[in-house]
Tab-separated table of C-alpha atoms and ligand atoms in Angstrom:
chain	number	residue	atom	x	y	z
A	19	MET	CA	14.799	13.803	5.193
A	20	PHE	CA	12.910	13.666	1.822
A	21	LEU	CA	9.239	14.013	3.432
A	22	LYS	CA	10.589	17.481	5.214
A	23	GLY	CA	7.840	19.613	5.423
A	24	LYS	CA	5.114	17.322	4.481
A	25	LYS	CA	1.837	16.599	6.361
A	26	ILE	CA	0.689	13.094	5.937
A	27	LEU	CA	-2.548	11.345	7.377
A	28	ILE	CA	-2.142	7.860	8.085
A	29	ALA	CA	-5.479	5.593	8.319
A	30	GLY	CA	-5.214	2.053	9.566
A	31	LEU	CA	-2.766	1.799	12.310
A	32	ALA	CA	-3.772	-0.809	14.933
A	33	ASN	CA	-1.023	-1.760	16.886
A	34	LYS	CA	2.900	-1.829	16.702
A	35	TYR	CA	2.902	-4.900	14.290
A	36	SER	CA	0.656	-3.069	11.828
A	37	ILE	CA	2.037	-2.018	8.473
A	38	ALA	CA	0.915	1.500	9.278
A	39	ALA	CA	3.618	1.280	11.973
A	40	GLY	CA	6.403	0.797	9.766
A	41	ILE	CA	4.976	3.433	7.680
A	42	ALA	CA	4.838	5.684	10.132
A	43	GLN	CA	8.535	5.372	11.477
A	44	ALA	CA	9.598	5.749	8.087
A	45	MET	CA	8.083	8.872	7.355
A	46	THR	CA	8.624	10.491	10.756
A	47	GLU	CA	12.622	9.302	10.014
A	48	GLN	CA	12.079	11.388	6.798
A	49	GLY	CA	10.756	14.437	8.502
A	50	ALA	CA	6.981	13.936	7.908
A	51	GLU	CA	4.591	15.520	10.316
A	52	LEU	CA	1.796	12.802	10.717
A	53	ALA	CA	-1.803	12.701	11.912
A	54	PHE	CA	-3.475	9.287	12.451
A	55	THR	CA	-6.861	8.129	12.189
A	56	TYR	CA	-8.253	5.132	14.426
A	57	GLN	CA	-11.375	2.950	13.722
A	58	ASN	CA	-12.750	2.835	16.962
A	59	GLU	CA	-12.221	3.743	20.746
A	60	ARG	CA	-10.735	0.375	21.429
A	61	LEU	CA	-7.853	1.131	19.307
A	62	ARG	CA	-7.402	4.609	20.449
A	63	THR	CA	-4.731	3.919	23.312
A	64	ASN	CA	-2.620	1.936	21.121
A	65	VAL	CA	-2.661	4.337	18.324
A	66	GLU	CA	-1.750	7.536	21.265
A	67	LYS	CA	0.879	5.484	22.543
A	68	ILE	CA	2.642	4.905	18.916
A	69	ALA	CA	2.153	8.440	17.824
A	70	ASN	CA	3.049	10.176	20.957
A	71	GLU	CA	6.671	7.820	20.690
A	72	LEU	CA	7.271	9.324	17.455
A	73	GLY	CA	6.231	12.921	18.137
A	74	HIS	CA	3.053	13.459	16.946
A	75	ARG	CA	-0.138	14.735	18.237
A	76	ILE	CA	-3.120	14.524	16.010
A	77	LEU	CA	-5.508	11.458	16.524
A	78	ILE	CA	-9.004	11.288	14.906
A	79	GLU	CA	-11.563	8.444	14.928
A	80	CYS	CA	-12.557	7.261	11.666
A	81	ASP	CA	-14.760	4.225	10.821
A	82	VAL	CA	-14.455	4.282	6.918
A	83	SER	CA	-17.766	2.193	6.522
A	84	SER	CA	-19.605	5.248	7.684
A	85	ASP	CA	-19.947	8.514	5.448
A	86	GLU	CA	-20.669	10.564	8.515
A	87	SER	CA	-17.330	9.193	10.331
A	88	ILE	CA	-15.272	10.155	7.340
A	89	LYS	CA	-16.715	13.294	6.745
A	90	ARG	CA	-16.612	14.552	10.684
A	91	ALA	CA	-12.915	13.267	10.679
A	92	PHE	CA	-11.964	15.847	8.113
A	93	ASP	CA	-13.762	18.195	9.504
A	94	VAL	CA	-11.681	17.515	12.924
A	95	LEU	CA	-8.365	17.482	10.582
A	96	ALA	CA	-9.769	20.817	9.156
A	97	GLN	CA	-9.076	22.716	12.893
A	98	THR	CA	-5.249	21.625	12.643
A	99	TRP	CA	-4.550	21.334	9.059
A	100	LEU	CA	-6.040	23.400	6.437
A	101	LYS	CA	-4.018	21.637	3.857
A	102	PHE	CA	-2.009	18.636	3.702
A	103	ASP	CA	0.441	16.484	1.435
A	104	GLY	CA	-0.936	12.955	1.492
A	105	ILE	CA	-2.945	10.315	3.031
A	106	VAL	CA	-1.632	6.529	3.464
A	107	HIS	CA	-4.925	4.077	3.460
A	108	SER	CA	-3.722	0.882	5.355
A	109	ILE	CA	-7.336	-0.784	5.691
A	110	GLY	CA	-8.708	-4.103	4.838
A	111	PHE	CA	-11.225	-6.170	6.012
A	112	ALA	CA	-13.537	-9.171	5.174
A	113	PRO	CA	-15.669	-10.991	7.500
A	114	ALA	CA	-13.866	-14.187	8.749
A	115	ASN	CA	-16.138	-16.712	7.286
A	116	GLU	CA	-15.206	-15.589	3.986
A	117	LEU	CA	-11.399	-16.285	4.584
A	118	GLU	CA	-11.767	-19.826	5.295
A	119	GLY	CA	-12.466	-22.557	2.736
A	120	ASN	CA	-13.169	-23.068	-0.854
A	121	PHE	CA	-14.048	-20.039	-2.392
A	122	ILE	CA	-17.235	-21.515	-4.317
A	123	ASP	CA	-18.510	-22.702	-0.996
A	124	VAL	CA	-18.057	-19.834	1.307
A	125	ALA	CA	-18.539	-16.425	-0.510
A	126	THR	CA	-21.835	-14.616	0.225
A	127	ARG	CA	-23.115	-11.431	-1.285
A	128	GLU	CA	-23.066	-9.731	2.165
A	129	GLY	CA	-19.571	-10.874	2.598
A	130	PHE	CA	-18.657	-9.569	-0.823
A	131	LYS	CA	-20.495	-6.106	-0.233
A	132	ILE	CA	-18.521	-5.528	3.384
A	133	ALA	CA	-15.351	-6.777	1.631
A	134	HIS	CA	-15.330	-4.259	-1.153
A	135	ASP	CA	-16.731	-1.722	0.882
A	136	ILE	CA	-13.733	-1.327	3.619
A	137	SER	CA	-11.021	-2.671	1.146
A	138	SER	CA	-11.746	-0.473	-1.731
A	139	PHE	CA	-14.613	1.935	-1.932
A	140	SER	CA	-13.058	3.485	1.396
A	141	PHE	CA	-10.064	4.410	-0.521
A	142	THR	CA	-12.226	6.633	-2.844
A	143	ALA	CA	-14.013	7.718	-0.138
A	144	LEU	CA	-11.066	9.239	1.418
A	145	ALA	CA	-9.759	11.094	-1.728
A	146	GLN	CA	-13.236	12.664	-1.974
A	147	ALA	CA	-13.528	13.979	1.555
A	148	SER	CA	-10.127	15.234	1.302
A	149	LYS	CA	-9.570	16.493	-2.353
A	150	SER	CA	-10.071	20.368	-1.544
A	151	MET	CA	-7.763	19.945	1.575
A	152	LEU	CA	-4.661	18.485	-0.709
A	153	ASN	CA	-1.983	20.359	-1.736
A	154	GLU	CA	-0.717	20.388	-4.998
A	155	ASN	CA	2.089	17.595	-5.139
A	156	ALA	CA	0.162	15.520	-2.868
A	157	ALA	CA	0.236	11.482	-2.760
A	158	LEU	CA	-2.175	9.091	-1.867
A	159	LEU	CA	-1.163	5.395	-1.228
A	160	THR	CA	-2.889	2.222	-0.475
A	161	LEU	CA	-1.391	-1.281	0.725
A	162	THR	CA	-2.698	-4.427	-1.686
A	163	TYR	CA	-1.904	-8.002	-1.662
A	164	HIS	CA	-0.741	-10.215	-4.999
A	165	ALA	CA	-3.762	-12.160	-4.492
A	166	ALA	CA	-5.703	-9.383	-6.902
A	167	MET	CA	-3.188	-10.779	-9.475
A	168	GLN	CA	-3.032	-14.752	-8.852
A	169	THR	CA	-5.193	-16.893	-6.684
A	170	VAL	CA	-4.130	-17.836	-2.850
A	171	PRO	CA	-5.875	-20.532	-0.911
A	172	ASN	CA	-8.471	-18.828	1.568
A	173	TYR	CA	-7.978	-15.261	0.610
A	174	ASN	CA	-11.271	-15.715	-1.414
A	175	VAL	CA	-13.099	-12.246	-1.699
A	176	MET	CA	-10.352	-9.989	-0.354
A	177	GLY	CA	-8.666	-11.075	-3.758
A	178	LEU	CA	-11.600	-9.772	-5.867
A	179	ALA	CA	-11.496	-6.622	-3.372
A	180	LYS	CA	-7.953	-6.058	-3.859
A	181	ALA	CA	-7.998	-6.435	-7.633
A	182	SER	CA	-10.961	-3.652	-7.044
A	183	LEU	CA	-8.626	-1.665	-5.099
A	184	GLU	CA	-5.898	-1.620	-7.362
A	185	ALA	CA	-8.286	-0.643	-10.278
A	186	ASN	CA	-9.329	1.967	-8.259
A	187	THR	CA	-5.671	3.094	-7.700
A	188	ARG	CA	-5.555	3.670	-11.340
A	189	PHE	CA	-8.851	5.502	-11.983
A	190	LEU	CA	-8.207	8.038	-8.941
A	191	ALA	CA	-4.484	8.410	-10.441
A	192	ALA	CA	-6.340	9.346	-14.010
A	193	ALA	CA	-8.764	11.620	-12.047
A	194	LEU	CA	-6.413	13.355	-9.759
A	195	GLY	CA	-3.473	13.530	-12.001
A	196	PRO	CA	-4.590	17.070	-13.537
A	197	GLU	CA	-4.254	18.442	-10.144
A	198	ASN	CA	-0.690	16.960	-9.893
A	199	ILE	CA	-1.951	14.539	-7.214
A	200	ARG	CA	-0.278	11.103	-7.497
A	201	VAL	CA	-2.150	7.867	-6.149
A	202	ASN	CA	0.074	4.633	-5.775
A	203	ALA	CA	-0.254	1.271	-3.963
A	204	ILE	CA	2.307	-1.133	-2.682
A	205	SER	CA	1.940	-5.007	-2.948
A	206	ALA	CA	3.279	-6.156	0.267
A	207	GLY	CA	4.229	-9.731	0.919
A	208	PRO	CA	2.832	-11.231	3.610
A	209	ILE	CA	3.615	-10.239	7.206
A	210	LYS	CA	2.507	-11.421	10.684
A	211	THR	CA	0.123	-8.462	11.657
A	212	LEU	CA	-3.075	-8.481	13.356
A	213	ALA	CA	-5.038	-8.547	10.251
A	214	ALA	CA	-3.033	-12.019	9.600
A	215	SER	CA	-3.144	-13.309	13.212
A	216	GLY	CA	-7.089	-14.338	12.697
A	217	VAL	CA	-5.876	-16.603	9.584
A	218	LYS	CA	-5.405	-19.945	9.920
A	219	ASN	CA	-2.044	-21.417	9.036
A	220	PHE	CA	-0.584	-18.095	8.585
A	221	ARG	CA	2.753	-19.720	9.178
A	222	LYS	CA	2.444	-21.854	6.267
A	223	MET	CA	2.098	-18.852	4.009
A	224	LEU	CA	5.098	-17.098	5.538
A	225	SER	CA	7.215	-20.132	4.882
A	226	HIS	CA	6.227	-21.033	1.549
A	227	HIS	CA	6.924	-17.063	0.708
A	228	SER	CA	10.501	-17.331	2.139
A	229	ASN	CA	10.916	-20.597	-0.078
A	230	ARG	CA	10.214	-18.954	-3.022
A	231	ALA	CA	10.940	-15.569	-2.963
A	232	PRO	CA	14.479	-14.621	-4.866
A	233	LEU	CA	15.462	-13.018	-1.332
A	234	ARG	CA	14.587	-16.269	0.478
A	235	ARG	CA	12.749	-14.430	3.126
A	236	THR	CA	9.715	-12.431	4.160
A	237	VAL	CA	9.727	-8.492	4.289
A	238	THR	CA	9.137	-6.103	7.393
A	239	THR	CA	6.875	-3.142	7.776
A	240	GLU	CA	9.754	-1.313	7.762
A	241	GLU	CA	11.084	-2.402	4.426
A	242	VAL	CA	7.164	-1.527	3.344
A	243	GLY	CA	7.606	1.998	5.116
A	244	ASN	CA	10.917	2.758	3.497
A	245	VAL	CA	8.910	2.493	0.022
A	246	ALA	CA	5.922	4.162	1.405
A	247	ALA	CA	8.149	7.391	2.432
A	248	PHE	CA	9.851	7.224	-1.079
A	249	LEU	CA	6.069	7.116	-3.195
A	250	CYS	CA	4.586	9.770	-0.874
A	251	SER	CA	7.692	12.098	-1.303
A	252	ASP	CA	8.537	14.020	-4.199
A	253	LEU	CA	11.530	11.539	-5.074
A	254	ALA	CA	8.521	9.652	-6.851
A	255	SER	CA	6.988	12.957	-8.710
A	256	GLY	CA	6.846	10.941	-11.929
A	257	ILE	CA	5.064	7.635	-10.585
A	258	THR	CA	1.322	7.489	-10.545
A	259	GLY	CA	-1.267	4.863	-11.053
A	260	GLU	CA	1.379	2.242	-10.332
A	261	ILE	CA	1.625	-1.128	-8.087
A	262	THR	CA	4.891	-1.273	-6.396
A	263	TYR	CA	6.063	-4.868	-5.011
A	264	VAL	CA	7.952	-4.865	-1.821
A	265	ASP	CA	7.736	-8.717	-1.358
A	266	ALA	CA	11.371	-9.853	-1.642
A	267	GLY	CA	10.675	-10.838	-5.521
A	268	PHE	CA	8.133	-13.483	-4.770
A	269	ASN	CA	5.790	-12.202	-7.401
A	270	THR	CA	8.369	-12.451	-10.185
A	271	ALA	CA	9.587	-16.061	-9.510
A	272	ALA	CA	6.908	-19.105	-10.302
A	273	MET	CA	9.076	-21.774	-8.820
A	274	SER	CA	12.513	-21.450	-6.979
A	275	LEU	CA	15.508	-23.568	-7.380
A	276	GLU	CA	14.900	-25.482	-3.976
A	277	GLU	CA	11.284	-26.177	-4.727
A	278	PHE	CA	12.509	-27.482	-8.256
A	279	LYS	CA	14.957	-29.994	-6.403
A	280	GLU	CA	12.051	-31.425	-4.069
A	281	LEU	CA	10.193	-32.702	-7.465
B	16	LIG	P1	-3.668	-4.655	10.743
B	16	LIG	O1	-4.738	-5.240	11.342
B	16	LIG	O2	-2.653	-3.957	11.525
B	16	LIG	O3	-4.190	-3.003	9.875
B	16	LIG	C1	-5.717	-3.038	9.582
B	16	LIG	C2	-6.430	-1.633	9.775
B	16	LIG	O4	-7.791	-1.835	8.963
B	16	LIG	C3	-6.896	-1.846	11.153
B	16	LIG	O5	-5.866	-0.528	11.629
B	16	LIG	C4	-8.135	-1.868	11.656
B	16	LIG	O6	-8.433	-0.979	12.335
B	16	LIG	C5	-8.349	-1.021	10.144
B	16	LIG	N1	-9.907	-1.111	9.668
B	16	LIG	C6	-10.643	-2.204	9.344
B	16	LIG	N2	-11.894	-1.875	9.306
B	16	LIG	C7	-12.046	-0.441	9.378
B	16	LIG	C8	-12.899	0.273	9.273
B	16	LIG	N3	-14.359	0.036	8.922
B	16	LIG	N4	-12.500	1.778	9.387
B	16	LIG	C9	-11.414	2.016	9.647
B	16	LIG	N5	-10.215	1.067	9.938
B	16	LIG	C10	-10.772	-0.059	9.538
B	16	LIG	O7	-3.276	-5.366	9.551
B	16	LIG	P2	-2.223	-5.009	8.084
B	16	LIG	O8	-1.501	-6.167	7.837
B	16	LIG	O9	-1.273	-3.846	8.703
B	16	LIG	O10	-3.163	-4.278	6.828
B	16	LIG	C11	-2.856	-3.225	6.637
B	16	LIG	C12	-3.427	-3.277	4.975
B	16	LIG	O11	-2.024	-3.885	4.515
B	16	LIG	C13	-4.544	-4.147	4.632
B	16	LIG	O12	-5.067	-3.339	3.469
B	16	LIG	C14	-3.861	-5.270	4.141
B	16	LIG	O13	-5.069	-5.474	3.276
B	16	LIG	C15	-2.669	-4.809	3.665
B	16	LIG	N6	-1.689	-6.270	3.611
B	16	LIG	C16	-1.239	-6.531	4.394
B	16	LIG	C17	-0.406	-7.568	4.346
B	16	LIG	C18	-0.072	-8.758	5.509
B	16	LIG	O14	0.309	-9.902	4.894
B	16	LIG	N7	-0.445	-8.347	6.549
B	16	LIG	C19	0.103	-8.448	2.968
B	16	LIG	C20	-0.238	-7.031	2.130
B	16	LIG	C21	-1.443	-6.224	2.147
B	17	LIG	O1	-4.915	-8.425	3.598
B	17	LIG	C1	-4.721	-9.228	4.252
B	17	LIG	C2	-5.296	-9.350	5.482
B	17	LIG	C3	-6.743	-9.156	5.343
B	17	LIG	C4	-7.792	-9.836	6.327
B	17	LIG	C5	-7.780	-10.233	7.231
B	17	LIG	C6	-8.877	-10.752	8.061
B	17	LIG	C7	-8.523	-11.735	9.582
B	17	LIG	C8	-9.272	-11.523	10.392
B	17	LIG	C9	-8.991	-9.061	6.205
B	17	LIG	N1	-10.119	-9.606	6.918
B	17	LIG	C10	-10.194	-10.195	8.042
B	17	LIG	N2	-10.897	-10.314	8.783
B	17	LIG	C11	-10.983	-10.958	9.871
B	17	LIG	O2	-11.636	-11.243	10.570
B	17	LIG	N3	-3.271	-10.270	4.175
B	17	LIG	C12	-2.751	-9.785	2.921
B	17	LIG	C13	-2.871	-10.877	5.133
B	17	LIG	C14	-3.241	-12.682	4.624
B	17	LIG	O3	-4.443	-12.608	4.954
B	17	LIG	C15	-4.687	-13.908	4.305
B	17	LIG	C16	-3.585	-14.403	3.764
B	17	LIG	C17	-2.810	-13.376	3.731
B	17	LIG	C18	-1.487	-13.379	3.241
B	17	LIG	C19	-6.118	-14.807	4.416
B	17	LIG	C20	-5.938	-16.147	3.658
B	17	LIG	C21	-4.696	-16.449	3.265
B	17	LIG	C22	-3.680	-15.692	3.148
């Protein structure tokens, strides 16, 4: 139980398929007390059900596109937790029209702004708003994707936003390190979640991943959750500013033996 006595806020739970659900499950198994934010009223009942099943009660609305919403959320949280030990940021969004087609044809200034605001700046905003409430030894964590490093068809402006999020992770780690607060990211392999369900041909992404990855499969939200629990625990006290891949090894292989045999 390496998170016993730790209070951690999870932002980005939408339903049971969310990566945040796997993280909540794993952190609960390790003894953490959790609080959840949800984007809007529409998602509240989903989030409430999952939180209650895991034995957690604190639910707060927080739309990260709004400074007021973020401020209100931490004011509400302070009514129960004056101090806490970590935040999981599991939020990403770009307008759907940016995620289908050739990048050069579909990229827009407005889509760029939205993707970077919701998917990268919001991590900074949560860090700023919570700074005075974080205990020494606290840990912040975000979720990124390999298209920050290497292009993936259709991921488009989200790839730019994830590259920004990864740099954000390093700059926040540098800024908060002197307070002994750590900041890390998990780069997860593709998983069929709500965010992925809006993506055309996502099944092809999954099968390509399984064909190339050394483990010859995709990863589960539970596997991502276990690494998230580790990174937010004192077991990871020497790790900050790091991007940890949980992708069955996909990013380490340029070609698999099966792909080679097909040539
Ligand atoms: P998901 O749809 O379950 O979660 C995305 C969350 O973002 C939702 O809970 C949604 O409410 C929230 N969100 C969007 N806009 C928001 C806003 N304005 N304010 C507050 N919340 C907002 O999908 P997921 O796959 O679990 O995504 C979680 C994170 O994991 C994202 O950052 C995503 O980019 C990343 N990721 C996903 C995969 C994958 O294949 N599913 C792989 C690597 C990384
Ligand atoms: O980060 C993600 C999901 C990102 C995402 C998905 C959507 C769909 C619905 C962000 N914004 C939106 N906006 C919508 O309106 N992933 C890593 C999963 C994902 O999404 C892809 C992928 C993979 C993998 C999109 C294209 C290609 C591959």
